[in-house]
Amino acid sequence: MTLNAAERHRTGEEFARNLALTRLAPHDVAADLAYTPERLRQTLDVDPASDPVDVWQLRDYLQQAVLDAGGTPVPHSVLNNRSRLKARLWFRLRSAPRHAFARA
């Protein structure tokens, strides 16, 4: 399963919007996912060189982080449940960690 340029662009925009909704800094996300800053940037941009497993893990991480922050995630137009079923045929997807938001 590969994404074309338009799908990568849409997914990157959805990632950016969800990242903003988390109110997390990129270094927090990178630390939670154990990614280098460059790996996170490539994955957020859905760069053609990014690992598809990382893309799915980031998608799940951001979605859960938005919910944990009390928001409503931006829906994913490409990385939806139907696509996940197809991706599981191609890749060994990893679970996403959760960010430990401080409770007030």
Backbone as a ProteinNet text record, in pm:
[ID]
protein_1_A
[PRIMARY]
MTLNAAERHRTGEEFARNLALTRLAPHDVAADLAYTPERLRQTLDVDPASDPVDVWQLRDYLQQAVLDAGGTPVPHSVLNNRSRLKARLWFRLRSAPRHAFARA
[TERTIARY]
84.9	0	88.8	76.6	152.9	57.6	99.4	17.8	74.5	-14.1	33.1	61.4	112.1	153	36.9	-80.3	-196.1	-238.4	-234.4	-270.5	-167.9	-39.8	63.8	44.2	12.2	-9.3	-128.4	-240.8	-359.5	-329.7	-260.5	-227.7	-135.2	-38.7	50.6	-26.2	-123.6	-206.9	-289.3	-342.5	-420.6	-331.2	-209.3	-114.7	-87	-61.3	-29.9	-146.4	-266.4	-383.9	-401.4	-384.4	-397.8	-284.5	-162.7	-52.5	-84.7	-137.4	-174.5	-280.1	-374.5	-480.3	-427.3	-314.1	-257.7	-192.2	-148.9	-71.4	63.5	110.1	240.7	347.1	467.5	580.9	632.7	686.2	740.1	840.4	922.7	1020.1	951.1	832.3	757.1	707.1	656.9	607.2	722	834.3	950.5	996.4	997.8	1040.3	944	814.2	715.2	727.3	752.7	759.2	899	996.8	1137.3	1186.9	1148.8	1192.9	1298.9	1388.6	1478.1	1395.1	1442.9	1369.8	1352.7	1454.9	1445.6	1342.4	1340.8	1241.9	1100.6	1080.7	948.9	910.6	1004.2	974	934.4	1010.4	978.2	840.5	809.9	682	567.8	584.6	480.5	453.8	559.7	546.1	501.1	494.2	464.4	554.9	681.7	785.7	787.1	812.4	816.2	914.8	1016.4	1114.3	1070.4	958.2	914.6	863.6	881.1	838.9	686.7	616.3	470.1	424.1	502.5	466.4	474.2	574.7	584.2	464.6	421.7	307.8	182.5	158	41	54.3	174	193.4	172.6	225	205.1	57.7	-11.5	-155.4	-229.2	-202.9	-270.7	-231.3	-103.2	-54.3	-125.5	-126.3	-187.5	-336.8	-403.9	-547.7	-575.5	-501.5	-522.6	-481.9	-374	-328.6	-431.5	-494.8	-600.4	-715	-755.9	-863.7	-823.4	-700.7	-652.9	-643	-620.3	-613.4	-752.1	-855.4	-992.2	-1048.2	-982	-1026.8	-1091.1	-1127.2	-1184.5	-1085.5	-1031.1	-930.9	-988	-901.7	-934.7	-943.9	-1052.8	-1064.5	-956.2	-922.1	-821.3	-891.4	-862.2	-926.8	-863.7	-736.8	-666.2	-637.7	-587.8	-552.3	-673.4	-773.4	-898.2	-899.7	-1008.9	-1016	-1005	-1062.1	-1052.1	-905.9	-837.7	-696.3	-612	-649.7	-574.6	-580.8	-696.9	-709.3	-614	-605.6	-513.4	-368.4	-339.2	-201.4	-154.7	-244.7	-207.5	-166.4	-213.5	-171.9	-27.8	14.5	146.2	251.2	209.8	305.2	268.8	368.4	346.9	332.9	209.6	184	216.7	263.6	298.5	194.7	173.6	86.4	155.5	75.8	129.4	129.9	236.4	235.9	141.2	114.5	30.4	116.2	84.9	153.3	92.7	176.8	129.4	102.1	-21.5	-59.5	-70	-19.8	-29.5	-173.3	-218.5	-354.2	-349.2	-440.9	-445.5	-519.3
-117.5	0	122.9	203.6	328	442.5	560.8	680.5	760.8	818.3	905.6	1044.7	1134.9	1267.2	1343.7	1339.3	1410.8	1352.3	1220.2	1155.8	1186.3	1187.7	1224.4	1368.1	1457.3	1598	1612.6	1550	1556.6	1499.4	1387.1	1324.5	1414.5	1476.7	1570.6	1688	1739.9	1849.1	1802.4	1683	1628.5	1608.1	1560.2	1545.8	1682	1783.1	1916.2	1970.9	1954.1	2003.4	1928.2	1796.1	1719.2	1750	1769	1806.3	1937.9	2033.9	2162.7	2143.3	2053.4	2029.6	1963.7	1892.9	1829.3	1931	2042.9	2145.4	2092	1985.4	1929.8	1988.2	2002	2043.5	1922	1944.3	1831.4	1747.8	1810.9	1731.3	1637.8	1676.1	1586.3	1464.2	1488.9	1380.1	1286.3	1344.6	1263.2	1177.9	1237.2	1161.3	1046.6	1073.6	969	852.8	885.4	783.3	724.1	779.8	738.7	758.9	872.9	912.3	1021.2	1028.4	1143.3	1260.9	1384.3	1498.3	1486.1	1435.5	1418.9	1313.2	1205	1098.7	1151.4	1229.6	1287.4	1382	1468.4	1563	1489.5	1386.6	1309.7	1244.7	1195.1	1127.4	1227	1341.6	1445.4	1494.3	1503.6	1549.9	1438.7	1316.3	1198.2	1198.4	1219.9	1219.6	1082.7	1077.4	948	849.5	900.9	813.4	769.8	823.1	786.4	642.8	579.9	441.4	437.2	358.8	351.3	309	226.4	184.8	305	391.2	514.4	605	613.6	699.2	653.6	523.6	472.7	492.6	472.1	490.5	636.5	729.4	872.1	907.9	854.5	880.3	841.4	720.6	672	752.1	785.4	865.6	1001.1	1071.2	1204.5	1198.2	1100	1088	1070	980.7	957.1	1079.1	1147.3	1265.2	1377.8	1395.1	1497	1462.1	1336.6	1294.2	1314	1275.5	1289.1	1435.6	1524	1668	1730.8	1650.5	1700.4	1753.9	1725.9	1775.8	1669	1710.9	1621.9	1615	1497.2	1486.1	1519.7	1574.4	1594.6	1456.1	1426.5	1293.2	1270.5	1146.8	1109.5	1064.9	1134.7	1104.1	983.1	959.7	849.8	736.6	771.3	670.5	637.6	581.7	547.7	398.4	352.1	211.8	113.4	147.6	59.3	47.9	161.2	160	82.3	88.7	14.4	-136.2	-184.4	-327	-365.7	-281.1	-307.9	-298.9	-199.2	-179.7	-299.9	-357.8	-474.7	-593.3	-597.3	-703.3	-683.6	-557	-522.7	-503.9	-450.6	-407.8	-463.5	-473.4	-510.8	-380	-334.9	-207.3	-217.2	-105	-96.8	-14.2	-48.4	31.9	163.4	265.3	397	415.9	476	508.5	625.6	653.2	767.2	870	996.9	1104.9	1116.1	1139.1	1155.2	1303.5	1344.4	1483.5	1508.3	1623.6	1659.6	1695	1648.8	1679.2	1803	1892.6	2017.3	1998.3
0	0	0	-102.1	-109.8	-134.9	-92.8	-112.9	-228.5	-308.3	-415.1	-356.5	-437.7	-389.9	-326.5	-386.7	-331.7	-196.9	-185.2	-59	50.4	13.3	110.7	157.7	65.5	100.4	195.8	163.8	250.9	388.5	391.5	519.2	600.6	537	605.8	664.7	590.8	643.3	762.9	755.8	867.8	990.2	967.9	1078.8	1142.6	1060.8	1113.8	1195.9	1146.5	1219.7	1350.8	1349.6	1473.1	1570.4	1521.5	1609.4	1679.8	1607.3	1668.5	1776.9	1753	1851.8	1979.1	1970.4	2089.2	2181.2	2123.5	2194.2	2243.6	2182.1	2215.3	2123	2176	2093.5	2017.2	1899.1	1823.2	1901.6	1987.2	2062.7	2161.9	2212.6	2300.6	2223.4	2103.7	2019	1981.9	1941.1	1904.2	2022.2	2140.9	2259.9	2288.7	2283.3	2309.8	2211.7	2085.8	1981.6	1964.5	2037	2023.5	1880.5	1821.2	1687.7	1702.2	1607.8	1599.2	1546.2	1565.9	1507.4	1356	1287.3	1141.3	1104	1176.1	1149.1	1171.3	1277.6	1301.6	1189.3	1146.7	1038.4	911.3	876.8	755.9	767.9	884.9	904.2	904.6	971.5	969.6	827.8	748.5	609.5	516.1	565.7	485.7	361.7	391.6	289.9	221.5	91.6	23.9	87.9	157.2	222.6	362.2	411.4	546.6	549	662.7	682.5	698.3	617.7	630.3	770.4	837.3	973.2	1066.8	1048.2	1127.5	1101.4	976.8	941.2	1015.7	1017	1088.2	1238.6	1291.6	1434.9	1473.7	1394.1	1421	1411.6	1313.7	1298.8	1426.5	1476	1595.9	1719.7	1728.9	1841.6	1845.7	1732.5	1729.5	1757.9	1701.9	1725.6	1874.9	1939.7	2082.9	2165	2126.8	2200.2	2192.7	2077.2	2065.8	2160.3	2160.8	2251.3	2397.3	2431.9	2569.5	2611.9	2515.6	2544.3	2549.5	2526.8	2534.9	2404.7	2293.8	2164.8	2078.5	1958.8	1858.9	1742.7	1715.1	1608.7	1470.7	1387.3	1246.9	1185.1	1112.6	1051.3	945.1	925.3	825.9	698.8	591.5	463.5	395.6	419.2	353.6	452.8	569.6	669.6	756.4	692.2	760.6	795	852.7	896.2	779.7	666.7	550.2	504.2	504.8	466.3	566.5	694.6	797	768.1	728	695.5	582.9	482.6	371.8	417.5	500.8	548.3	629.5	706	786.8	700.5	577	485.6	438.8	434.2	382.1	490.4	607.1	708.9	844.9	929.6	1069.2	1148	1166	1232.5	1380.6	1436.2	1578.1	1652.4	1777.7	1863	1894.1	1914.2	1947.1	2098.6	2151	2293.2	2318.6	2443.8	2479	2550.8	2526	2596.4	2735.9	2834.5	2973	2996.7	2968.1	2990.5	3141	3185.1	3327.2	3360.1	3471.4	3517.8	3606.1	3580.3	3658.7	3789.2
[MASK]
++++++++++++++++++++++++++++++++++++++++++++++++++++++++++++++++++++++++++++++++++++++++++++++++++++++++

